[in-house]
Coordinates of C-alpha atoms (C1' of nucleotides) in Angstrom, one line a residue:
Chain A
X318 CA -2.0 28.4 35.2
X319 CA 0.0 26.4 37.6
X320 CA -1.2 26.5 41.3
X321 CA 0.8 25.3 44.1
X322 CA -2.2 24.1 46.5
X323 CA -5.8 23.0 46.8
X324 CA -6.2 26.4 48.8
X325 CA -4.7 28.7 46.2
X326 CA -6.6 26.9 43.5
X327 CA -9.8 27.6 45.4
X328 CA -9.0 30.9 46.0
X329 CA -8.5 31.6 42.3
X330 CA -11.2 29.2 41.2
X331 CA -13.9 30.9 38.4
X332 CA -17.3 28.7 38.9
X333 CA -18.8 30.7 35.5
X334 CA -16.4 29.0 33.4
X335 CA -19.2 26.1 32.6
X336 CA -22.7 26.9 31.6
X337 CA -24.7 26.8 34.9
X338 CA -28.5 25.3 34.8
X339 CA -31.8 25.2 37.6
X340 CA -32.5 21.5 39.6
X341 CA -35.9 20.8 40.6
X342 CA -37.2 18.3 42.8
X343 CA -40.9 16.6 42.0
X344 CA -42.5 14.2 44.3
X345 CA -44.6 11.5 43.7
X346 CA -46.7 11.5 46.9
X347 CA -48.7 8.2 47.2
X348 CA -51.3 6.7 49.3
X349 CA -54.8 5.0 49.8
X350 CA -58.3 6.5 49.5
X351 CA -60.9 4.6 51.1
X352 CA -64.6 4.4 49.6
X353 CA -67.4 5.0 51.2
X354 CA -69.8 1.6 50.7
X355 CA -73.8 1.5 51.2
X356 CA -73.7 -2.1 51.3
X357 CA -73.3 -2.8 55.0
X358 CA -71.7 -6.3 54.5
X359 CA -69.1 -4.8 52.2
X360 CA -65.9 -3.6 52.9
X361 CA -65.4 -0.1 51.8
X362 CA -63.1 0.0 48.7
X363 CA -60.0 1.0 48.6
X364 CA -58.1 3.1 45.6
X365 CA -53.9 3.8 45.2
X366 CA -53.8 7.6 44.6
X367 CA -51.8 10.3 43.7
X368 CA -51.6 14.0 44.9
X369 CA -51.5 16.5 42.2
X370 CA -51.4 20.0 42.3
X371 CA -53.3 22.6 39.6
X372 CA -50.6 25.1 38.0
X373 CA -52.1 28.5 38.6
X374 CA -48.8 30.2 36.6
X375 CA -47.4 29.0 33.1
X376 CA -45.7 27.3 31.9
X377 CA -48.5 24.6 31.5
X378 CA -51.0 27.2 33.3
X379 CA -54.1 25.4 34.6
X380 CA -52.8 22.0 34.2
X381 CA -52.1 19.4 36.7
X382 CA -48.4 18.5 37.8
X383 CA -46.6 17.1 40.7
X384 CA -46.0 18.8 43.8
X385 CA -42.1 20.1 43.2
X386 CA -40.0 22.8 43.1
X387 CA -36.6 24.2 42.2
X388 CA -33.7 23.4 44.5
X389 CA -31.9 26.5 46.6
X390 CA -28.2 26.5 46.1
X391 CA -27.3 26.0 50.0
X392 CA -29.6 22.6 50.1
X393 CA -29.5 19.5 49.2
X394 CA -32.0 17.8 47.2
X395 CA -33.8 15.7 49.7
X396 CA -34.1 18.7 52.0
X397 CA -35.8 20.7 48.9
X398 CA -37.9 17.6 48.4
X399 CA -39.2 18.1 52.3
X400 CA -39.6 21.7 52.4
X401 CA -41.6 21.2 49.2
X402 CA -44.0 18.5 50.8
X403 CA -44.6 21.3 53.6
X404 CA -45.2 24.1 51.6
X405 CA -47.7 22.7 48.3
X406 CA -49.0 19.9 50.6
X407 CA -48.7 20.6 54.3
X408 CA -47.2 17.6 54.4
X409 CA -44.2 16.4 56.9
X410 CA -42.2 13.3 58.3
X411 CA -43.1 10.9 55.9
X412 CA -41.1 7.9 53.8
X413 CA -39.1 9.7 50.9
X414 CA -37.0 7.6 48.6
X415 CA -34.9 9.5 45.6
X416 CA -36.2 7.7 41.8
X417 CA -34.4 9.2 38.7
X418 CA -32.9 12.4 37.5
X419 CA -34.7 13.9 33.9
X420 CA -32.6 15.8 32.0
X421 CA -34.1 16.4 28.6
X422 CA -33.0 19.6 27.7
X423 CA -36.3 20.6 26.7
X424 CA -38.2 19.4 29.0
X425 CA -39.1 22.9 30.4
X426 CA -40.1 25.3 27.9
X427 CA -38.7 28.2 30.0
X428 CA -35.2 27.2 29.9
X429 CA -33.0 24.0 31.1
X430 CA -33.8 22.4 34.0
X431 CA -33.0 19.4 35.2
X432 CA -35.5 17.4 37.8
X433 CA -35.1 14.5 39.9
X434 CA -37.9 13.0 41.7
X435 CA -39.2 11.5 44.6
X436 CA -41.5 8.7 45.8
X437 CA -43.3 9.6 49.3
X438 CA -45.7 7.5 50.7
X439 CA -48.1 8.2 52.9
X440 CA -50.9 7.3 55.4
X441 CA -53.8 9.8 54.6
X442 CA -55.7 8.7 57.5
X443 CA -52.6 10.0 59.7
X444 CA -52.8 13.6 58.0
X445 CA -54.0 15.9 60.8
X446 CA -52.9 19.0 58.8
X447 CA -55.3 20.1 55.7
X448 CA -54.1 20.2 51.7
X449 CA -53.2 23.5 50.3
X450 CA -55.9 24.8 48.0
X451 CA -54.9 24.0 44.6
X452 CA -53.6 20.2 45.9
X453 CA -55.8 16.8 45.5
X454 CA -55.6 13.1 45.9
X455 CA -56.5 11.5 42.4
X456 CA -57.1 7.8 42.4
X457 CA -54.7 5.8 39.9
X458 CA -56.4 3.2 37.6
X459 CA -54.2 1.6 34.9
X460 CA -53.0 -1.3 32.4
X461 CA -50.0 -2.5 30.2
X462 CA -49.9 -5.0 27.5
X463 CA -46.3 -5.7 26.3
X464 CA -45.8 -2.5 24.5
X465 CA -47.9 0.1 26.4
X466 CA -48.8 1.8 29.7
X467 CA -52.5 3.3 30.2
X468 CA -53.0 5.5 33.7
X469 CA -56.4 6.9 34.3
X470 CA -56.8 9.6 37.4
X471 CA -60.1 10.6 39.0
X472 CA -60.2 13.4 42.2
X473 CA -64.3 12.7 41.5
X474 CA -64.3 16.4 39.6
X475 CA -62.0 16.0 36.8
X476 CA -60.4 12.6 35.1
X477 CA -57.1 12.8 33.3
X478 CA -55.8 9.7 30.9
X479 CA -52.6 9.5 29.9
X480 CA -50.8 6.5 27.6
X481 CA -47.2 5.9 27.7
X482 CA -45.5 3.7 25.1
X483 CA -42.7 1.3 27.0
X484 CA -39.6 0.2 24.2
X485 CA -36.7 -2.5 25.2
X486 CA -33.6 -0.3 24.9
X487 CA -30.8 -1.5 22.8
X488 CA -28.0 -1.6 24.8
X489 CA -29.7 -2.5 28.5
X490 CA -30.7 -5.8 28.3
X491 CA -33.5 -5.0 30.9
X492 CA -34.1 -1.8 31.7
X493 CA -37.4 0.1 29.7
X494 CA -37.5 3.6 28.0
X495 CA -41.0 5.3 28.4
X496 CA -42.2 8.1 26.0
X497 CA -45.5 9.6 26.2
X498 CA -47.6 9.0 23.6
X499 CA -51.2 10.7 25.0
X500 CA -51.4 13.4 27.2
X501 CA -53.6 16.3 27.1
X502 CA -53.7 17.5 30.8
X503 CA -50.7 16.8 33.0
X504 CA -47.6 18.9 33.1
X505 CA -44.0 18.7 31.7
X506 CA -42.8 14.9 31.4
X507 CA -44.7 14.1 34.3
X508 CA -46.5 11.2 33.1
X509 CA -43.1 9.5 32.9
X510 CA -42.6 10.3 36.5
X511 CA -45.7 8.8 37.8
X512 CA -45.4 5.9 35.6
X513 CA -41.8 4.8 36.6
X514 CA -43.2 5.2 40.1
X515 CA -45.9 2.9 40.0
X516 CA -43.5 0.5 38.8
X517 CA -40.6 1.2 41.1
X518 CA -43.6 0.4 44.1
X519 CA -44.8 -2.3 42.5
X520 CA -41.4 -3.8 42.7
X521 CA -40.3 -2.8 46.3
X522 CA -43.8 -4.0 47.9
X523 CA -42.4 -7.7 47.1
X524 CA -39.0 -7.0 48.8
X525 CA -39.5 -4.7 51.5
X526 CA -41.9 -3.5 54.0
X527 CA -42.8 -0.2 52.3
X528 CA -46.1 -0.5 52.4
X529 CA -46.8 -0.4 56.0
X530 CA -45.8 3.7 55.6
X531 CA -49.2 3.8 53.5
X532 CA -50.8 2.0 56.2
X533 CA -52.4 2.9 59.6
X534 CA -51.2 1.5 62.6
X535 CA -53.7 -1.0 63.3
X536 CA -55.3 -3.0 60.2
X537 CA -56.9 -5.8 59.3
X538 CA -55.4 -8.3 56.6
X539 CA -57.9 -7.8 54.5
X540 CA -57.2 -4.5 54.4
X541 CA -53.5 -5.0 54.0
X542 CA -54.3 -7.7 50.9
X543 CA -56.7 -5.4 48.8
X544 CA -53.4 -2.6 49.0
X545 CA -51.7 -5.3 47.6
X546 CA -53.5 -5.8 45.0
X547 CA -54.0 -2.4 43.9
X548 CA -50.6 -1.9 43.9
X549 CA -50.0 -5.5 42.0
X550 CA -52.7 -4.6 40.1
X551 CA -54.0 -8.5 41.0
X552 CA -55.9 -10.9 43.4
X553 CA -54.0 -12.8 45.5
X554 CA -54.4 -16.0 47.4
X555 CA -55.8 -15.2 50.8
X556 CA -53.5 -18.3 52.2
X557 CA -50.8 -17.5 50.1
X558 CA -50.9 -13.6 51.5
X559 CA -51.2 -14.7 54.9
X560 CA -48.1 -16.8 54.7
X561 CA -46.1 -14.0 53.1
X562 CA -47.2 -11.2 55.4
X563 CA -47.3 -12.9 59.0
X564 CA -43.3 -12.4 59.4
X565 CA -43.8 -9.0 58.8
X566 CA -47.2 -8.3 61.4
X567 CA -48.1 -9.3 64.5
X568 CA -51.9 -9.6 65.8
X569 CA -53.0 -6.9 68.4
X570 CA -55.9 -7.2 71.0
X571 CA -57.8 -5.0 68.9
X572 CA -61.0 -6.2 66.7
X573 CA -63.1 -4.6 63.9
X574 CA -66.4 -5.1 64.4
X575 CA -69.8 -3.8 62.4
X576 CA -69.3 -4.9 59.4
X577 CA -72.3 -7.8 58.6
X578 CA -69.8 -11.0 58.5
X579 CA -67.0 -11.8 60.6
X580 CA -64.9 -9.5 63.0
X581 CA -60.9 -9.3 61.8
X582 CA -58.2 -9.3 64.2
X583 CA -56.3 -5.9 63.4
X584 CA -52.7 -6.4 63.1
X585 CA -49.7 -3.8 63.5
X586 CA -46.3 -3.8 61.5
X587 CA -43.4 -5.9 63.1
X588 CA -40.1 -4.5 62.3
X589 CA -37.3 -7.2 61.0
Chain B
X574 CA -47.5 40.4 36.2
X575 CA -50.1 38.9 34.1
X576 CA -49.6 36.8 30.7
X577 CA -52.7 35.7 28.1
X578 CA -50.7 32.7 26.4
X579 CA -47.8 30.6 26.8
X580 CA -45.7 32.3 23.8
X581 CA -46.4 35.3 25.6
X582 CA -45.7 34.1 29.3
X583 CA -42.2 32.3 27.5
X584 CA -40.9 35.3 25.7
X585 CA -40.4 37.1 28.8
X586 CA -39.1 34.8 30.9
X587 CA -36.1 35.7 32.7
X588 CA -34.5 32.7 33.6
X589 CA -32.1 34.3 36.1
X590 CA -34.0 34.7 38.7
X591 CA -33.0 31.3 40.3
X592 CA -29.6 30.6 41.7
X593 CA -28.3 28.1 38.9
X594 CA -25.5 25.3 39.4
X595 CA -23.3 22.5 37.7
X596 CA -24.2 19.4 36.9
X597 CA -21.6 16.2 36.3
X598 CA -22.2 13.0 35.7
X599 CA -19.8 10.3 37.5
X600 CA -19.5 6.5 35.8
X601 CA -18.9 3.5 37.7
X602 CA -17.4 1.2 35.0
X603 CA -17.3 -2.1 36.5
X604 CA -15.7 -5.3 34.5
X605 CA -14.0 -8.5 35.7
X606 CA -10.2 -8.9 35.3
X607 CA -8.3 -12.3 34.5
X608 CA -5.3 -12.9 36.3
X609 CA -2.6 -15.5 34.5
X610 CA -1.7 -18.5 36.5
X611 CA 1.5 -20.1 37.2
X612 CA -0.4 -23.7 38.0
X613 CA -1.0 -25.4 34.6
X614 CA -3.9 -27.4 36.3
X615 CA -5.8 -24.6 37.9
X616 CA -8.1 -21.6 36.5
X617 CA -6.8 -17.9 36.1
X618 CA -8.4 -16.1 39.3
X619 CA -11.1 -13.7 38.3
X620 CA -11.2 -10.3 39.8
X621 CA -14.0 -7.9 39.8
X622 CA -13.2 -4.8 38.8
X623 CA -13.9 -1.0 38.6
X624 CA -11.6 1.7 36.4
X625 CA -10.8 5.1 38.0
X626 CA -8.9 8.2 36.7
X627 CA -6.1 10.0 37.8
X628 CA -6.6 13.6 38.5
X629 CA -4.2 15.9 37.2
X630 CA -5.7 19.6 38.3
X631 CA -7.2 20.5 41.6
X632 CA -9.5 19.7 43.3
X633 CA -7.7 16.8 44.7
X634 CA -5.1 16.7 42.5
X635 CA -3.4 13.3 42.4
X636 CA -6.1 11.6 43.6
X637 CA -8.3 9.1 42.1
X638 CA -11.7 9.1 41.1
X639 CA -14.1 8.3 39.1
X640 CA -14.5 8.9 35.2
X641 CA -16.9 12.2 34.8
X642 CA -17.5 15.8 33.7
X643 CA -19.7 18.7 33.8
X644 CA -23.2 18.1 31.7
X645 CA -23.9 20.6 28.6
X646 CA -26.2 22.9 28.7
X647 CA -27.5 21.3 25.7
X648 CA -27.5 17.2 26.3
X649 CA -28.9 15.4 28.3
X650 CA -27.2 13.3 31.4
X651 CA -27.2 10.2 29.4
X652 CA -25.2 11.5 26.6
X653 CA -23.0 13.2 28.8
X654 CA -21.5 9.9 30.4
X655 CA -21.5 8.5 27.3
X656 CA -19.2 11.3 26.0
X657 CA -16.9 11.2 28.5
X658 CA -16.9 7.5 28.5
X659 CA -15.5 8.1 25.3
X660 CA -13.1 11.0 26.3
X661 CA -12.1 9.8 29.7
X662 CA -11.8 5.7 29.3
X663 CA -12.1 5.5 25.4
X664 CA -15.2 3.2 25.8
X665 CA -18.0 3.2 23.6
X666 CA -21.8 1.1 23.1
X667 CA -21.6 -0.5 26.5
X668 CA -24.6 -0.7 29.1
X669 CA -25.2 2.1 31.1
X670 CA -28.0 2.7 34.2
X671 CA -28.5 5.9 35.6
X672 CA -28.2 5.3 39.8
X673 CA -28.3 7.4 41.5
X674 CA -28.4 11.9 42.3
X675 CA -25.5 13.0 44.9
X676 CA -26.3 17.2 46.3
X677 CA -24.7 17.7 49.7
X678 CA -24.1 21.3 48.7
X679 CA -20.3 20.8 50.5
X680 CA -19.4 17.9 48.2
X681 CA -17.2 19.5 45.7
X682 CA -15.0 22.5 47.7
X683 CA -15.0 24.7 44.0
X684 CA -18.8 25.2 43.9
X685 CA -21.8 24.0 44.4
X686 CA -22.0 20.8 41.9
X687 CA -24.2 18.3 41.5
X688 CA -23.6 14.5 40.5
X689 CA -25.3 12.2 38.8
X690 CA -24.0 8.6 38.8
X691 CA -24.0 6.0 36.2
X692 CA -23.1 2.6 35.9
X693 CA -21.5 1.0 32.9
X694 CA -20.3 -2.8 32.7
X695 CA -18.5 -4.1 30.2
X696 CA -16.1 -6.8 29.1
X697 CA -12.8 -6.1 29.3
X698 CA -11.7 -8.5 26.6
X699 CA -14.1 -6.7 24.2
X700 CA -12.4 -3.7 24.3
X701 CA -10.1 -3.0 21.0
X702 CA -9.5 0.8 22.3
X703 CA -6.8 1.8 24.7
X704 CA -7.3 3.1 28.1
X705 CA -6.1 6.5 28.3
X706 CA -3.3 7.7 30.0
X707 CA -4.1 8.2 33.1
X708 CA -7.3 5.8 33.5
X709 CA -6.4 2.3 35.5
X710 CA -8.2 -0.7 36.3
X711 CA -8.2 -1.4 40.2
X712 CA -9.0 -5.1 41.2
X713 CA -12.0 -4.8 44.0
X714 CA -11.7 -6.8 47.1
X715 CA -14.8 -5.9 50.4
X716 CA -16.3 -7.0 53.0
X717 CA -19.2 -6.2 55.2
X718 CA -20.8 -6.6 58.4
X719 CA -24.0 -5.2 59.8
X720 CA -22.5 -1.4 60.4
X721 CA -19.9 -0.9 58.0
X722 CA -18.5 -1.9 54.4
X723 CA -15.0 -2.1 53.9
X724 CA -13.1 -1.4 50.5
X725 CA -9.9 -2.3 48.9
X726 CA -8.6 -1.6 45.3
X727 CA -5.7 -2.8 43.8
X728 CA -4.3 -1.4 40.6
X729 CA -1.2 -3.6 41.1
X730 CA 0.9 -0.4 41.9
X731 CA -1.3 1.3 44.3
X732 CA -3.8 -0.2 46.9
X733 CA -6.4 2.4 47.7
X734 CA -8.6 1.5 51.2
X735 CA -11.5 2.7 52.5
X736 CA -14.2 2.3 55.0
X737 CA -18.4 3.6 54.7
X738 CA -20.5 3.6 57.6
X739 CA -23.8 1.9 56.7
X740 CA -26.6 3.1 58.8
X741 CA -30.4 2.6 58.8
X742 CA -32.7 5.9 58.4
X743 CA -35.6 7.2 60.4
X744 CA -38.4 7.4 58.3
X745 CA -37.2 5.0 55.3
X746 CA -38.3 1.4 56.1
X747 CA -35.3 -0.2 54.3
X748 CA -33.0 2.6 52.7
X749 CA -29.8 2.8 54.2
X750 CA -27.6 5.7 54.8
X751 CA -23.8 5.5 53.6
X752 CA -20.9 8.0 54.8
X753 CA -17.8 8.1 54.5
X754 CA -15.3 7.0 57.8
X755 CA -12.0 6.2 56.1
X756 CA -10.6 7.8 52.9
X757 CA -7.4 9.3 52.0
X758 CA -6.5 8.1 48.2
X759 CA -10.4 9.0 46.9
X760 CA -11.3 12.1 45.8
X761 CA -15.3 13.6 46.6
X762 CA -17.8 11.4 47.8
X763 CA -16.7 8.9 45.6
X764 CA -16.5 6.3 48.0
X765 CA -20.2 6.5 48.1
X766 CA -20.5 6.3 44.8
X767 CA -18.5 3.1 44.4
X768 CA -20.0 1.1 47.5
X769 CA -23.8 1.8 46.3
X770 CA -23.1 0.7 42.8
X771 CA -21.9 -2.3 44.2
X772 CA -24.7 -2.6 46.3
X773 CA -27.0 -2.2 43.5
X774 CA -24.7 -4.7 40.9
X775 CA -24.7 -7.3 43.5
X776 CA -29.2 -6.9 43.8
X777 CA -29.8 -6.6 40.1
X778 CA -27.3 -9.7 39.4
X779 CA -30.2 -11.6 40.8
X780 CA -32.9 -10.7 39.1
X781 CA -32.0 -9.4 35.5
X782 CA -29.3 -10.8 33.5
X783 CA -27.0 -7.5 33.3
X784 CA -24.0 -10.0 34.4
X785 CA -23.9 -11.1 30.7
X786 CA -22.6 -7.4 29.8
X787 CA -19.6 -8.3 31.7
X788 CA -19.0 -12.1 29.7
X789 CA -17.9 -12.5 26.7
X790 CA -19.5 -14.0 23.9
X791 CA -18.6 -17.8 24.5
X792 CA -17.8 -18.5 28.0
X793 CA -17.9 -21.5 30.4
X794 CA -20.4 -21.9 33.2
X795 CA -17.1 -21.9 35.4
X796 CA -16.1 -18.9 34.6
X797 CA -19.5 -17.6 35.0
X798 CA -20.0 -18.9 37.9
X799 CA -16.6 -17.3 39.2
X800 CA -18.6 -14.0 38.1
X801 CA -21.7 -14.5 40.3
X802 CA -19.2 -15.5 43.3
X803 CA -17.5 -12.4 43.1
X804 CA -20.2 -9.5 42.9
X805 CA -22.3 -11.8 45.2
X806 CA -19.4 -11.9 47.4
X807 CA -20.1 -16.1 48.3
X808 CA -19.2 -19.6 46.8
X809 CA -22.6 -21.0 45.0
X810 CA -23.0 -24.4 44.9
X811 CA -22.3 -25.8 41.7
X812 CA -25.8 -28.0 40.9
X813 CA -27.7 -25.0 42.2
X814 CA -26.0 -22.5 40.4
X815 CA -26.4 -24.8 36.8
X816 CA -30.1 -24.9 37.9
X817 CA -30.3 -21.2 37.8
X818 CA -28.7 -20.1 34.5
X819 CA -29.5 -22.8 33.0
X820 CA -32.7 -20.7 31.1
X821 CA -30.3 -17.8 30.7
X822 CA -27.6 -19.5 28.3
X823 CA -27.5 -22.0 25.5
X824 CA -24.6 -24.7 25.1
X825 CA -22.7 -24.4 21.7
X826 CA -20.4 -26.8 19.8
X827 CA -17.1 -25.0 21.2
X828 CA -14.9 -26.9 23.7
X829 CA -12.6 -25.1 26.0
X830 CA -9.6 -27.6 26.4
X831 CA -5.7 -26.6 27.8
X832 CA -5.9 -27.0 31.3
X833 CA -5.1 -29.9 33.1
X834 CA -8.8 -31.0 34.2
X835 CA -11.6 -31.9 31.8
X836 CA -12.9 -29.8 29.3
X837 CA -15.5 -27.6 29.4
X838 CA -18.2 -26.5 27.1
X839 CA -18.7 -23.6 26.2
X840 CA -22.1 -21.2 26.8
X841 CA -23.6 -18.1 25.1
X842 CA -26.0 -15.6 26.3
X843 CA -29.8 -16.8 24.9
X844 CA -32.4 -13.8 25.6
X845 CA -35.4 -14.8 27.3
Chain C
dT1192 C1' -1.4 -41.5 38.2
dG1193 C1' -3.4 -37.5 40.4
dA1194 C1' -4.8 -32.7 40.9
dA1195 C1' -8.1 -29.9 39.2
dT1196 C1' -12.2 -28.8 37.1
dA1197 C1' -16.7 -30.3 34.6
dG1198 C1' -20.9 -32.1 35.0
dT1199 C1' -24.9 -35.1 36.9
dG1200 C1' -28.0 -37.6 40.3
dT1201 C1' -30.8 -37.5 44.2
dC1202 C1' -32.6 -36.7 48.8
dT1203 C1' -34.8 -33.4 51.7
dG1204 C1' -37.1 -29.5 53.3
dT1205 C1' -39.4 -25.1 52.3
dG1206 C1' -42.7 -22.6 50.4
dA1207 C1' -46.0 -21.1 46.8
dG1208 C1' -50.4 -22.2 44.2
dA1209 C1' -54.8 -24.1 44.4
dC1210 C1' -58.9 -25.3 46.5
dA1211 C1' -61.8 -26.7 50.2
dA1212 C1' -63.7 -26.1 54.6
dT1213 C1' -65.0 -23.8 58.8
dA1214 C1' -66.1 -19.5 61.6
dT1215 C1' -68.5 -15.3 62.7
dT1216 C1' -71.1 -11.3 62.2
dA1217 C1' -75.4 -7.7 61.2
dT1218 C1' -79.5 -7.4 59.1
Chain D
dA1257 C1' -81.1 -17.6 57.2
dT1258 C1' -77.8 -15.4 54.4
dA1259 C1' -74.3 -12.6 52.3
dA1260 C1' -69.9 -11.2 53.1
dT1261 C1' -65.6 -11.5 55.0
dA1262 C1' -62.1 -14.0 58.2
dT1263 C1' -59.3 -17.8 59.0
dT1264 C1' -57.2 -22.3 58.6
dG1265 C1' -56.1 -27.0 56.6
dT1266 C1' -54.0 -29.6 53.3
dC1267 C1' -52.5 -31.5 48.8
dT1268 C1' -49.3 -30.9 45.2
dC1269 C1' -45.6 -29.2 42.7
dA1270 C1' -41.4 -26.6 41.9
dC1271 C1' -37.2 -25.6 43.4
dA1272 C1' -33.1 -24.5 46.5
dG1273 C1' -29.6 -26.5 49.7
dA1274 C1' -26.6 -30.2 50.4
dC1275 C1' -23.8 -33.9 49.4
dA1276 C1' -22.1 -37.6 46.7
dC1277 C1' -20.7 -39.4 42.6
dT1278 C1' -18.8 -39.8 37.8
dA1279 C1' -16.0 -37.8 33.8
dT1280 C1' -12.0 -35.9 31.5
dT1281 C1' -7.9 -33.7 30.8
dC1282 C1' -2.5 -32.9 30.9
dA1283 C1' 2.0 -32.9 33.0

DNA sequence: TGAATAGTGTCTGTGAGACAATATTAT
DNA sequence: ATAATATTGTCTCACAGACACTATTCA
């Protein structure tokens, strides 16, 4: 059929001549838990965690998946990805970056859906609104060697290991493939998401200033170091740190005290 | 209602109770284009390059745009653009990177549509298909300031402009924001499309070696060096630039001679 | 011969890695 | 006093920017 105008085309346009499928949007919400210490001379210690939320409905019933949701079809993705953060974790106005779209078509077991998730990152200190009931922080350990990726999450009640194998594709010459190779608790292809979002932070802490959303507004360079090295997953230098980092802060009036050793000057982000 | 198992829970599922969509997939496919010189003594000039199509039906009929199609309901986004690199451009085994998830629910006036886009680089000179019909390569000339990016392709017949606002968002640290100011010959939001995966070819040219998907096999460090000078969008100098690569290429027994200057040797691409 | 490109040498300044040294607090 | 953290000084080495210089070809 010939039309003789954008207008009559739409007019006469049929959207259910292709196979139509759902979009969700799953966010990686991230931020730092702070330890309790009984040593008064130590600082408290710090932990990179995750927010999870239990499925209370299957698929995956009773298992532990990131806060998402499907998109509605008069929104865009990033506004799905905020009303979601409100409604599973009461959460609002906070750094949101888009990651990667997963397609596999049978990665849902109820039909084809297609996800693309989200980093958010997060103060937790700066949270005056309370977690939904079936949400919690878990703190992230892991390690890699060459070939493989190994996450451990604790919430203190219940700890979930997962192991994800990391090949060289053929054709990239940089990029990795993940595939999970031990899972027994967290949802869908999850484990892929949180994985390729440790290492998508781990790579932007070096090159922009995304870490000061994960940090209060006044903090000590100590404090700011040991989030770097979670997220490094490494000690640093203390010189070295305090070279990189003081283009990026500047000092405050403000002092910690009571800790048994010497006061810090707290420090605030500098923009540019 | 209340299910015992997941079989159970999965054979009733009625997947219609969400509001489905399409998906497409949109490929940048960037290369670098020799142009023949008249001057015996100097170098062909070097053009970066990116290949649009055509379109023949509406929406925007006679427009250009970017090679892409509608995702099955059976593949995943990945195989999709490489199918329609193969139907659209007649491309096949080349490097492809997933960029980047485009859902303003207005962006395509037939329906709602989603788009994800890829980016494919390959040498031109590699190629022993034919383009199809309506497929062309357009030579890409921009330039920036702080605010806004401005875009010029050249097919040789038809010299497509256009002009993106770049601005800085709220809550994102670094992100920025692109929209379109100035666009006649361009169909959707390609624009968008085209200036992040610039964006994102001139970052990763830094740090990865995905530039060597774009050489071919035996080149000189001239001619790559014209490579870096184009997607980085400045002259290098030359010692510095030697410095660089130097860990990225191995020198082999073929001599380029004909031009009316020295000779040069010629370079491969030497993995890690 | 000279225009054009290829390739190398070297000086200088910046900045990271490493280690040492000093400062300050609460118990 | 001492353990723990905060903060600074400085030496070295690697490397990027800058510029100069040499080498080689073909019309």
């Amino acid at each position: 059929m010939e039309y003789k105008s954008e207008e009559e085309f739409l007019k006469n346009y049929n959207s259910d001549e292709f196979e139509k499928l759902s979009l969700t949007a799953d966010i990686l919400i991230f931020s730092i838990s702070n330890e309790q210490t009984n040593n008064y001379r130590k600082l408290g210690k710090k932990h990179f965690s995750v927010l999870l939320v239990k499925r209370d409905n299957y698929p995956f019933k009773d298992k532990w998946c990131l806060p998402g949701g499907f998109i509605g079809i008069d929104e865009d993705i990033e506004t799905a990805a905020k009303r979601i953060l409100k409604d599973e974790a009461n959460i609002k106005d906070i750094y949101l970056e888009q990651l990667y779209t997963y397609s596999d078509p049978k990665r849902d077991p109820r039909m084809r859906v297609i996800s693309t998730s989200y980093m958010a990152l997060i103060d937790k200190n700066r949270l005056n609104t309370k977690l939904t009931n079936n949400a919690s922080w878990f703190n992230i350990t892991y390690f890699q060697d060459e070939k493989s990726f190994n996450v451990t999450l604790d919430n203190g009640e219940e700890i979930l290991k997962f192991k994800i194998k990391k090949t060289l594709r053929e054709q990239t010459t940089d990029r990795y493939k993940f595939t999970i190779l031990e899972n027994k608790s967290i949802a869908f292809d999850h484990p892929l998401v949180i994985v390729s979002g440790i290492e998508r932070l781990k790579n932007k802490i070096e090159y922009t200033d995304v870490v000061f959303n994960m940090m209060p507004e006044y903090f000590t360079l100590g404090e700011l170091q040991q989030v770097y090295e979670l997220i490094l997953g490494k000690k640093l230098l203390d010189p070295a740190f305090r070279r990189i980092i003081k283009h990026k802060v500047e000092k405050t009036d403000k002092i910690q005290t009571g800790g048994g050793h010497r006061p810090s000057a707290m420090f605030r982000y500098k923009k540019r």
